[in-house]
Tab-separated table of C-alpha atoms and ligand atoms in Angstrom:
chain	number	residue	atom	x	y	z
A	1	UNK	CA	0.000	0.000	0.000
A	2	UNK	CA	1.274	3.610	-1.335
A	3	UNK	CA	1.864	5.994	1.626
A	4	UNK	CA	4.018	8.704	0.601
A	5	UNK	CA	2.720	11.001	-1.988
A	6	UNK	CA	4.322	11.905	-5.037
A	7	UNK	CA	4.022	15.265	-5.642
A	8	UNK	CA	5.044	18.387	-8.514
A	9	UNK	CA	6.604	21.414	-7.660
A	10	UNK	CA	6.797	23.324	-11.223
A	11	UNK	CA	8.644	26.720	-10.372
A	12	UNK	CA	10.380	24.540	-7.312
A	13	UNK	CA	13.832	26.359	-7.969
A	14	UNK	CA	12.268	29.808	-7.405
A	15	UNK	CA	11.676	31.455	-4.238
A	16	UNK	CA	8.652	30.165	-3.165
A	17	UNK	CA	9.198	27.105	-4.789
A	18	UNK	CA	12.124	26.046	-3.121
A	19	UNK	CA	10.870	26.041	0.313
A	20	UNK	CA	7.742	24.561	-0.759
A	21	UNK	CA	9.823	21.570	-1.833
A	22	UNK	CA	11.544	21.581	1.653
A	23	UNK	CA	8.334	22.082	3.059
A	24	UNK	CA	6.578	19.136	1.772
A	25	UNK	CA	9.694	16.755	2.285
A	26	UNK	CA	9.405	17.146	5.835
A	27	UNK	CA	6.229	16.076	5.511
A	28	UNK	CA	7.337	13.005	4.485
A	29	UNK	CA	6.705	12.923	0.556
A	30	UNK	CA	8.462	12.306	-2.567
A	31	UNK	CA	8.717	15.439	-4.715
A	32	UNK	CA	9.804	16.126	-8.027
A	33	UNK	CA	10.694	19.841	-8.688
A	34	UNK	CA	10.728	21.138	-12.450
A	35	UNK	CA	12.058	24.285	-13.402
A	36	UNK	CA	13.628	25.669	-16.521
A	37	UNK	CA	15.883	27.930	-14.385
A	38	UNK	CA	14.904	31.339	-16.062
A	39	UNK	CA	14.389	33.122	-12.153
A	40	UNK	CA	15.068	30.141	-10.072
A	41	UNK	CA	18.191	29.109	-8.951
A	42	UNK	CA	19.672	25.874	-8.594
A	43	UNK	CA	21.767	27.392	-4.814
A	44	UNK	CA	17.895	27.316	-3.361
A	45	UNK	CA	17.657	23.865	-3.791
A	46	UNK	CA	21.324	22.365	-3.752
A	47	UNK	CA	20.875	21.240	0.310
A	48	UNK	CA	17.857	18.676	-1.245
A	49	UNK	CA	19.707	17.283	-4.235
A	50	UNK	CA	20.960	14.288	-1.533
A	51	UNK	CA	18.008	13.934	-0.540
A	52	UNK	CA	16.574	10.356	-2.209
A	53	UNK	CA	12.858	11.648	-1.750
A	54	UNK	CA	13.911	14.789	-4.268
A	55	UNK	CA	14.201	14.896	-8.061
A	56	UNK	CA	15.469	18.064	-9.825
A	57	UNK	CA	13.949	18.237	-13.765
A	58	UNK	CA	15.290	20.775	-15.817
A	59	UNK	CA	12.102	21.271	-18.156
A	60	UNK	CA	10.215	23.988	-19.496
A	61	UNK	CA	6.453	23.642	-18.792
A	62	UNK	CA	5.167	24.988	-21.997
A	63	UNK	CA	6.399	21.665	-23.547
A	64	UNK	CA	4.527	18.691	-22.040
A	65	UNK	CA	5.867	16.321	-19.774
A	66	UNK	CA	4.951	12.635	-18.733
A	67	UNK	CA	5.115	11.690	-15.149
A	68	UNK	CA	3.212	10.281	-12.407
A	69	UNK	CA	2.096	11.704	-9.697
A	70	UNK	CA	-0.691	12.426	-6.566
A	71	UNK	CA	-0.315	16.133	-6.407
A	72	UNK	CA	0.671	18.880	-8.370
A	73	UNK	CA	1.909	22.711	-7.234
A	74	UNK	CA	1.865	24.887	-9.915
A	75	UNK	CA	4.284	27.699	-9.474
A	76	UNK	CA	6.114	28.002	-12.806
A	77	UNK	CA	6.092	31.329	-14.064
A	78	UNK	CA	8.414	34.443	-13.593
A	79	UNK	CA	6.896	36.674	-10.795
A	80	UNK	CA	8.392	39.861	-10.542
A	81	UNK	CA	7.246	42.884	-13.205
A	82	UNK	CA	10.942	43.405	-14.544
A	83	UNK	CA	11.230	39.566	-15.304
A	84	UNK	CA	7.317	38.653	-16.829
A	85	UNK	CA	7.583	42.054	-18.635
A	86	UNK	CA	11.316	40.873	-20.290
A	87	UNK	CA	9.033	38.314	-22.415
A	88	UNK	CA	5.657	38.806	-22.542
A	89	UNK	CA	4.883	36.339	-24.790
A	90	UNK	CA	6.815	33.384	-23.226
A	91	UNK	CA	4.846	34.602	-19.766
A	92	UNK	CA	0.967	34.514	-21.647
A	93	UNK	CA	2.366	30.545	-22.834
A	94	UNK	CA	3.033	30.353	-18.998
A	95	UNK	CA	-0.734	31.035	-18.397
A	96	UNK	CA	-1.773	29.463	-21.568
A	97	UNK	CA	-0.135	26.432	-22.572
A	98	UNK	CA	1.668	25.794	-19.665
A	99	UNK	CA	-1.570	25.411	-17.252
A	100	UNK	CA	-3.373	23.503	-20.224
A	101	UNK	CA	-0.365	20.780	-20.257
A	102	UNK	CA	-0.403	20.772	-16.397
A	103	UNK	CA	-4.385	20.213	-16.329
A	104	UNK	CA	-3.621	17.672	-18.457
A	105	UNK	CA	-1.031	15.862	-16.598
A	106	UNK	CA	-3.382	16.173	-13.588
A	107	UNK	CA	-6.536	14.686	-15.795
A	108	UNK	CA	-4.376	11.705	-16.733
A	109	UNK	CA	-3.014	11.325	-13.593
A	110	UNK	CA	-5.619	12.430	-11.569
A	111	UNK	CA	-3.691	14.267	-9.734
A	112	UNK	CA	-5.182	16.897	-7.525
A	113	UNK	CA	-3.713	20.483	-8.932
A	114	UNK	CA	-2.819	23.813	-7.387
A	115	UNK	CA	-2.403	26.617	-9.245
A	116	UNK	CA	-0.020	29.819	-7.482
A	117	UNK	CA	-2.527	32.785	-8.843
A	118	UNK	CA	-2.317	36.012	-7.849
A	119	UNK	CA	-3.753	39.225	-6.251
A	120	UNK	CA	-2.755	40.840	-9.903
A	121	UNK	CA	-6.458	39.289	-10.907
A	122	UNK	CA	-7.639	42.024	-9.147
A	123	UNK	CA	-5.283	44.320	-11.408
A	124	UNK	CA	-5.863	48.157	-10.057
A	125	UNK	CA	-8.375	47.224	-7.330
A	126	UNK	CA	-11.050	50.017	-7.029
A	127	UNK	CA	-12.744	48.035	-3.832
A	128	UNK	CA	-10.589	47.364	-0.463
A	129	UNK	CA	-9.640	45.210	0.936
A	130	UNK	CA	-10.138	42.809	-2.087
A	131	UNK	CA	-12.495	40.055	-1.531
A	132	UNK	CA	-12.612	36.697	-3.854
A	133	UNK	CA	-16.265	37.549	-5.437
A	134	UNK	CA	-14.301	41.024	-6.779
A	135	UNK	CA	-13.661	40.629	-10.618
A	136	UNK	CA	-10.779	43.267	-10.520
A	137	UNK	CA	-9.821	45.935	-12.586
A	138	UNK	CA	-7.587	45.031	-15.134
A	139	UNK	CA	-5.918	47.011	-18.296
A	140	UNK	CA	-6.096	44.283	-20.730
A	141	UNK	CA	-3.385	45.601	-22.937
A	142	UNK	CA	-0.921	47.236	-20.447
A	143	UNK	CA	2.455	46.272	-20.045
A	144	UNK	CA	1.263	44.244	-16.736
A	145	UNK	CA	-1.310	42.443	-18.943
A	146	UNK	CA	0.937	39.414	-20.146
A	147	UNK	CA	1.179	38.414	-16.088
A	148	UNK	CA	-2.583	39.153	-15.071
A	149	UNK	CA	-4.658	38.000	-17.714
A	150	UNK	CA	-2.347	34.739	-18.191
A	151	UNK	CA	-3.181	34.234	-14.427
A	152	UNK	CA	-6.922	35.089	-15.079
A	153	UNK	CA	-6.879	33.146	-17.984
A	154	UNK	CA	-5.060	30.569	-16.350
A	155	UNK	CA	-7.672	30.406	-13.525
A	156	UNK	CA	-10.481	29.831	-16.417
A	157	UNK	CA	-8.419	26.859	-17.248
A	158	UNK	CA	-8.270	25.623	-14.183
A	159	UNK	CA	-12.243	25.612	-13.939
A	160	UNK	CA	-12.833	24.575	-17.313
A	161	UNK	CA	-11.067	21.558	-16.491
A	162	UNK	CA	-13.238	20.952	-13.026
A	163	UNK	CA	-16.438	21.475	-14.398
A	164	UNK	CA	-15.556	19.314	-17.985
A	165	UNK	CA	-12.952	16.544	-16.626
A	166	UNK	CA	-13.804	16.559	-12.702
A	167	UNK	CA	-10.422	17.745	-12.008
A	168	UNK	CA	-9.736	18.217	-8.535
A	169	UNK	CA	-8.536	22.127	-8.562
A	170	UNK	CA	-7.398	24.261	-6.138
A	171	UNK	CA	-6.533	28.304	-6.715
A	172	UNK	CA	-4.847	30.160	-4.299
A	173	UNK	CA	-4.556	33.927	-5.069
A	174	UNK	CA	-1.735	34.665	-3.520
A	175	UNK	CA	-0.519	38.372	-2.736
A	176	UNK	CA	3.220	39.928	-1.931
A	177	UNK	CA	5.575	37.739	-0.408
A	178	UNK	CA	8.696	37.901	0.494
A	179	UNK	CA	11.400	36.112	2.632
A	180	UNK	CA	15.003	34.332	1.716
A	181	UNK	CA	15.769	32.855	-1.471
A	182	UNK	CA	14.488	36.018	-3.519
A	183	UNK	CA	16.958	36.484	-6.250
A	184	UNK	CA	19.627	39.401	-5.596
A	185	UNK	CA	18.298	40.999	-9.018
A	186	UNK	CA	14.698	39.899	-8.893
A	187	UNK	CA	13.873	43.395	-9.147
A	188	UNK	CA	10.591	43.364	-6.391
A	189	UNK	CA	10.214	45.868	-4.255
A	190	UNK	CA	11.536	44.235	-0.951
A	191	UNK	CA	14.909	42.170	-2.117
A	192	UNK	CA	15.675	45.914	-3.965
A	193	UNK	CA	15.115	47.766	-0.925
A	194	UNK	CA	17.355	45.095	0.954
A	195	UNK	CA	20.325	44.962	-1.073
A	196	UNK	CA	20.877	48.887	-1.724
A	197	UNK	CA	20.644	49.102	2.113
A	198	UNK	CA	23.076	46.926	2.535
A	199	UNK	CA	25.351	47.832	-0.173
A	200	UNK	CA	24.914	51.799	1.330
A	201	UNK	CA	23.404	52.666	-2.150
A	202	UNK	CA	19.835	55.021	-2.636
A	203	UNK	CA	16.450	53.355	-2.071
A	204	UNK	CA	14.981	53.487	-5.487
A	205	UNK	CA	11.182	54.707	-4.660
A	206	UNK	CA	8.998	54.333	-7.401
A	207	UNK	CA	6.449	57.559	-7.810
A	208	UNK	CA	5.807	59.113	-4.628
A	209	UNK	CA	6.275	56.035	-2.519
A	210	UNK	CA	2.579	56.252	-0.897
A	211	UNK	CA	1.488	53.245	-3.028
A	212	UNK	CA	0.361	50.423	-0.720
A	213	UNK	CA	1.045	46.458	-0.403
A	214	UNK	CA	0.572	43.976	2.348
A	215	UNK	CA	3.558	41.727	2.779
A	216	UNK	CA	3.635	38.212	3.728
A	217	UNK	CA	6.405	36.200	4.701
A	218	UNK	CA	7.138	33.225	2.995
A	219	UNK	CA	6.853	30.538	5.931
A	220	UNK	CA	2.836	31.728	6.447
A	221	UNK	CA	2.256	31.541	3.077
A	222	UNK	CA	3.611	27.878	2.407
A	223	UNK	CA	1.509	27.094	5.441
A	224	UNK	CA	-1.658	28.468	3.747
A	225	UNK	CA	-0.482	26.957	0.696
A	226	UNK	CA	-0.467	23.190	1.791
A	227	UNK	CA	-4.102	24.125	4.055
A	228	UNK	CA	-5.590	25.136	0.898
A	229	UNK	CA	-3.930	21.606	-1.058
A	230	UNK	CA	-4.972	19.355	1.575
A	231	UNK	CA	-8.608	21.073	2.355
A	232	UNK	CA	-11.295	18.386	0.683
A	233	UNK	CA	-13.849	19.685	-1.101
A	234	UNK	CA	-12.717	23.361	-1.845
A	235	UNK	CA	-11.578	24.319	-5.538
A	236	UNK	CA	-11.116	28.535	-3.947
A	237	UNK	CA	-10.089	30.685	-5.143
A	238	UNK	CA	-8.851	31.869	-2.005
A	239	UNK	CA	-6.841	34.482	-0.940
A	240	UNK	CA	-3.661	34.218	0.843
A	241	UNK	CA	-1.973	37.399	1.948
A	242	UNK	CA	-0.804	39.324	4.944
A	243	UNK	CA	-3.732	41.532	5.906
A	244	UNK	CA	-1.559	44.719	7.122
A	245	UNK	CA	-1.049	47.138	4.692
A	246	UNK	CA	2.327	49.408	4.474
A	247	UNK	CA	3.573	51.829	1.891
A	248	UNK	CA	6.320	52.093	0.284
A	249	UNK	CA	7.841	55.082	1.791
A	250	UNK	CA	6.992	52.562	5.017
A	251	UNK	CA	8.975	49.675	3.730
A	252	UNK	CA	11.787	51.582	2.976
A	253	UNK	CA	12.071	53.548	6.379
A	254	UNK	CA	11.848	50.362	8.385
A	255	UNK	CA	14.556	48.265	6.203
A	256	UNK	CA	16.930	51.200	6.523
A	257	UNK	CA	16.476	51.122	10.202
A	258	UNK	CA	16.539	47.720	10.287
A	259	UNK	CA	19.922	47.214	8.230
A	260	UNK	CA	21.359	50.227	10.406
A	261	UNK	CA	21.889	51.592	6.642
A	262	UNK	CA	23.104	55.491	5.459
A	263	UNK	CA	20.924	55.142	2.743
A	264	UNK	CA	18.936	57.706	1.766
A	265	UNK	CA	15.381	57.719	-0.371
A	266	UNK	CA	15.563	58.325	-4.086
A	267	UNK	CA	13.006	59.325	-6.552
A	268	UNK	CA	12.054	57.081	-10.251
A	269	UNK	CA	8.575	57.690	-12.249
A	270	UNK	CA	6.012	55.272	-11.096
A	271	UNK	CA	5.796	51.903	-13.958
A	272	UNK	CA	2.328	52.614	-16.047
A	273	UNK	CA	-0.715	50.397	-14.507
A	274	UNK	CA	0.899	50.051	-10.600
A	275	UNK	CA	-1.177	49.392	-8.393
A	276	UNK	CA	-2.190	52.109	-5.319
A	277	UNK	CA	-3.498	49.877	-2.792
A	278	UNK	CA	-3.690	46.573	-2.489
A	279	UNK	CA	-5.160	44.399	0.740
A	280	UNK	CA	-6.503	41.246	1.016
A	281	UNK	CA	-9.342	40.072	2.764
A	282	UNK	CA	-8.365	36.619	4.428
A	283	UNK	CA	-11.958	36.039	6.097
A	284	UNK	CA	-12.177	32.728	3.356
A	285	UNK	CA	-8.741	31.569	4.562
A	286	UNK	CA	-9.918	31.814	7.875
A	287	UNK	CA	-13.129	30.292	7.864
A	288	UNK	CA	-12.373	27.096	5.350
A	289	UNK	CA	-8.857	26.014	7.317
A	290	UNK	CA	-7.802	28.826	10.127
A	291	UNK	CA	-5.297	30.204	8.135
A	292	UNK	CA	-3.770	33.617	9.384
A	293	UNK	CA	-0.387	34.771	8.772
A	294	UNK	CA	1.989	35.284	11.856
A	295	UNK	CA	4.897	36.277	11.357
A	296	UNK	CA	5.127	40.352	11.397
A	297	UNK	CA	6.741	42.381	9.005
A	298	UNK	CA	9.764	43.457	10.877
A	299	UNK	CA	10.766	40.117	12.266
A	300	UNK	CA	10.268	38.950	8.712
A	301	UNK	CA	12.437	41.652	7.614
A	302	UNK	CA	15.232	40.538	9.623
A	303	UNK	CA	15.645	36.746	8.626
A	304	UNK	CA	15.251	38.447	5.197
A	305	UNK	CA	17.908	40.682	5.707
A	306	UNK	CA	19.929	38.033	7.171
A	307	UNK	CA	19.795	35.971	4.117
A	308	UNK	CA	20.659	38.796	2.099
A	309	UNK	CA	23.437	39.210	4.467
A	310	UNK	CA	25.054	35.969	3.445
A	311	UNK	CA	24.507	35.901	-0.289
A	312	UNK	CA	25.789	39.388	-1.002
B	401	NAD	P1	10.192	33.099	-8.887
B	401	NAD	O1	10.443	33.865	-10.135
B	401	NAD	O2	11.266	33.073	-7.861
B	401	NAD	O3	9.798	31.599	-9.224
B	401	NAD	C1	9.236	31.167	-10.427
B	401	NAD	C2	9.936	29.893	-10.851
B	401	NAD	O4	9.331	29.397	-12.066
B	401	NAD	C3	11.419	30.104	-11.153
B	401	NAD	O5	12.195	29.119	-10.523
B	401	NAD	C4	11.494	29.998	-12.672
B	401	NAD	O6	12.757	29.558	-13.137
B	401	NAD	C5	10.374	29.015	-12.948
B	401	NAD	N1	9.870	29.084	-14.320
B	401	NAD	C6	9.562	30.201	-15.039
B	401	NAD	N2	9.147	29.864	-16.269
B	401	NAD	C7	9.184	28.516	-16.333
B	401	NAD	C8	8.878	27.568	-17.354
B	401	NAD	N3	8.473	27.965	-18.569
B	401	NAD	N4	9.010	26.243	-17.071
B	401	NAD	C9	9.463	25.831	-15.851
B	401	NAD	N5	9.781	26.685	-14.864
B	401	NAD	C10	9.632	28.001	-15.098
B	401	NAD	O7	8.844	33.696	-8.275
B	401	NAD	P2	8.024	33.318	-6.947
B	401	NAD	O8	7.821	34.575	-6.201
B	401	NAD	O9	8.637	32.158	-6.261
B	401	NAD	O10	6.620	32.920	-7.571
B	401	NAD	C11	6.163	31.584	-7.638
B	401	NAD	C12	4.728	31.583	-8.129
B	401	NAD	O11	3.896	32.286	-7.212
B	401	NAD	C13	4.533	32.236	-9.490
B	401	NAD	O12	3.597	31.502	-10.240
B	401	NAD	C14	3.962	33.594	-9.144
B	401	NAD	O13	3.161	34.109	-10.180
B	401	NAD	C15	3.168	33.286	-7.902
B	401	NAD	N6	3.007	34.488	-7.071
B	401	NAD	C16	4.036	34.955	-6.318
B	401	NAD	C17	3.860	36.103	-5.561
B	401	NAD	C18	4.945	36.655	-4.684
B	401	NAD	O14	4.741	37.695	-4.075
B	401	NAD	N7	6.098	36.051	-4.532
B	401	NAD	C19	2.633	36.788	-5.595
B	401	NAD	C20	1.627	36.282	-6.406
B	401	NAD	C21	1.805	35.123	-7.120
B	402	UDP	N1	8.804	49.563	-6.119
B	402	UDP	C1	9.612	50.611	-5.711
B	402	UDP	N2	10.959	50.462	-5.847
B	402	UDP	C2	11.530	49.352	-6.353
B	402	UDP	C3	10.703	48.275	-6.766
B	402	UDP	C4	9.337	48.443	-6.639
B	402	UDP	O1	9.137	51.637	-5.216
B	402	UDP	O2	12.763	49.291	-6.439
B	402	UDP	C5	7.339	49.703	-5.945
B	402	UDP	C6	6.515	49.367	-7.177
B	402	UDP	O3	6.348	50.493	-7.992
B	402	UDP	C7	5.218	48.905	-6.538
B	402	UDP	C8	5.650	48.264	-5.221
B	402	UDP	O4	6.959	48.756	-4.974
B	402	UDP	O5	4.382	50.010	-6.266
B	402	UDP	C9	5.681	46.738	-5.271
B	402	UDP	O6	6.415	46.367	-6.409
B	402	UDP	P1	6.849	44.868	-6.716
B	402	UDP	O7	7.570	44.897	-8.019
B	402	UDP	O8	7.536	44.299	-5.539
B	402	UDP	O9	5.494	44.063	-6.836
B	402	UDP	P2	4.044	44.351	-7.455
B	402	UDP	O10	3.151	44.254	-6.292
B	402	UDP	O11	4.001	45.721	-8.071
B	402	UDP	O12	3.854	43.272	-8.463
């Protein structure tokens, strides 16, 4: 009789990825982590290559792939705006072709599937803090439009798939996070702020810096990540974010005090289509398997700085 699980990670050598792999081997399963490498590293998951319960493929997703398996995380695509915006094509295949051959791996297999969404569905949100039934507001040809409508698209997919093939779907919406194993030039807001503190160079504050997000640090979200996987009878989407909203000008303050930094503030036009304000409401979360995150922003700040600390 089968106990351990067998279980995807596409995107596994990424940020979030790669402790989601650790994650679920201390739980006790087998997992197989794909990832063409493009923003993940193979340093965030070099300490599991021993492990016999780990298997690193090298693979693209937008090609298909043939393997068998009990679970599937779906977390391949590049996250940050400077790195879906480099090829907006290849990141619409992500959303496209990608999730179609991963349904289909997870029909065959019957596989149960999550899909890594995003609070970018929402787009510009015009209601806060942004519930699940909110269809967003989202510029459909913007230079953010590869990223959200592949992930709205994406999500489609994922319920054409339940409702045709009784595929066993969950969607997870998840918003900012942050936390070691970001890439030193991932470009997002918090692993930039980081490393110019610590190399003593200018914060680089988009517009006037009074634009909001709600950070989450990584170990609450894989927690609300694998609650949402193993909750029965639940397709979400659900959100999965840290309620407590900061802005920029915020952020930057506390990392500077933080890092014990000189670093001053510096000024850059704001990207077209950022979003102001952006909050989730985690009353679903809550209610369907007592997720809340816990970890606050400053001491998440500090293990992140920390990390930075070493890799620099
Ligand atoms: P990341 O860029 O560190 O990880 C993405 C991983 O996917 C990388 O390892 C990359 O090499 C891999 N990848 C990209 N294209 C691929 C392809 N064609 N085939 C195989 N692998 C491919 O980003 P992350 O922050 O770890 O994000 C992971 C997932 O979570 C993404 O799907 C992202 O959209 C989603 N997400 C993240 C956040 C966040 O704040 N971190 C917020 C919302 C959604
Ligand atoms: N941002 C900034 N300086 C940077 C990088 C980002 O002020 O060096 C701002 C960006 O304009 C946005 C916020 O920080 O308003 C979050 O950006 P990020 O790229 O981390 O993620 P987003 O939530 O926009 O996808």
């Amino acid at each position: 009789m089968k106990t351990k699980k067998t279980i995807l990670v596409t995107g596994g050598a990424g940020f979030i990825g790669s402790h989601l792999c650790e994650f679920l081997l201390k739980k006790g399963n087998v997992v197989i982590c794909v990832d063409n490498l493009f923003t993940g590293n193979k340093e965030n998951i070099k300490h599991l290559l021993d492990n016999k319960d780990f298997e690193f493929i090298r693979h693209d997703i937008t090609i298909p792939l043939t393997l068998e398996v009990d679970q599937i995380y779906n977390l391949a695509c590049p996250a940050s705006p400077v790195h879906y915006q480099y090829n907006p094509i290849k990141t619409i295949k992500m959303g496209t072709i990608g999730m179609i051959n991963m349904l289909g791996l997870a029909k065959r297999t019957n596989a149960r599937i999550l899909q890594a969404s995003t609070s970018e569905v929402y787009g510009d949100p015009i209601e806060h803090p942004q519930k699940e039934s909110y269809w967003g507001n989202v510029n459909p040809i913007g230079p953010r439009s590869c990223y959200d409508e592949g992930k709205r698209v994406a999500e489609s997919l994922c319920f054409a798939y339940h409702w045709q093939n009784d595929v066993d779907i969950r969607i997870i919406r998840i918003f900012n996070t942050y936390g070691p194993n970001m890439a030193l030039n991932d470009g997002r807001v918090v692993s930039n702020f980081i490393v110019q503190a610590l190399r003593g160079e200018d914060l680089t504050i988009f517009g006037d810096g009074k634009q909001t997000r709600s950070f989450c640090y990584v170990n609450d979200l894989i927690e609300g990540m694998y609650a949402a996987m193993e909750k029965d009878d639940f397709t979400g989407p659900v959100n999965l974010g840290n309620p407590i909203e900061n802005t920029m000008l915020e952020l930057a303050n506390t990392i500077i005090k933080l890092t014990g930094s000189k670093s001053k503030l510096c000024y850059d036009d704001l990207p077209k289509d950022d979003p102001t304000r952006r909050n989730p409401d985690i009353t679903l979360a809550k209610k369907e398997f007592g997720w809340s995150p816990k970890v606050d922003l400053e001491n998440g700040l500090k293990k992140t700085i920390e990390y930075f600390k070493r890799v620099i």
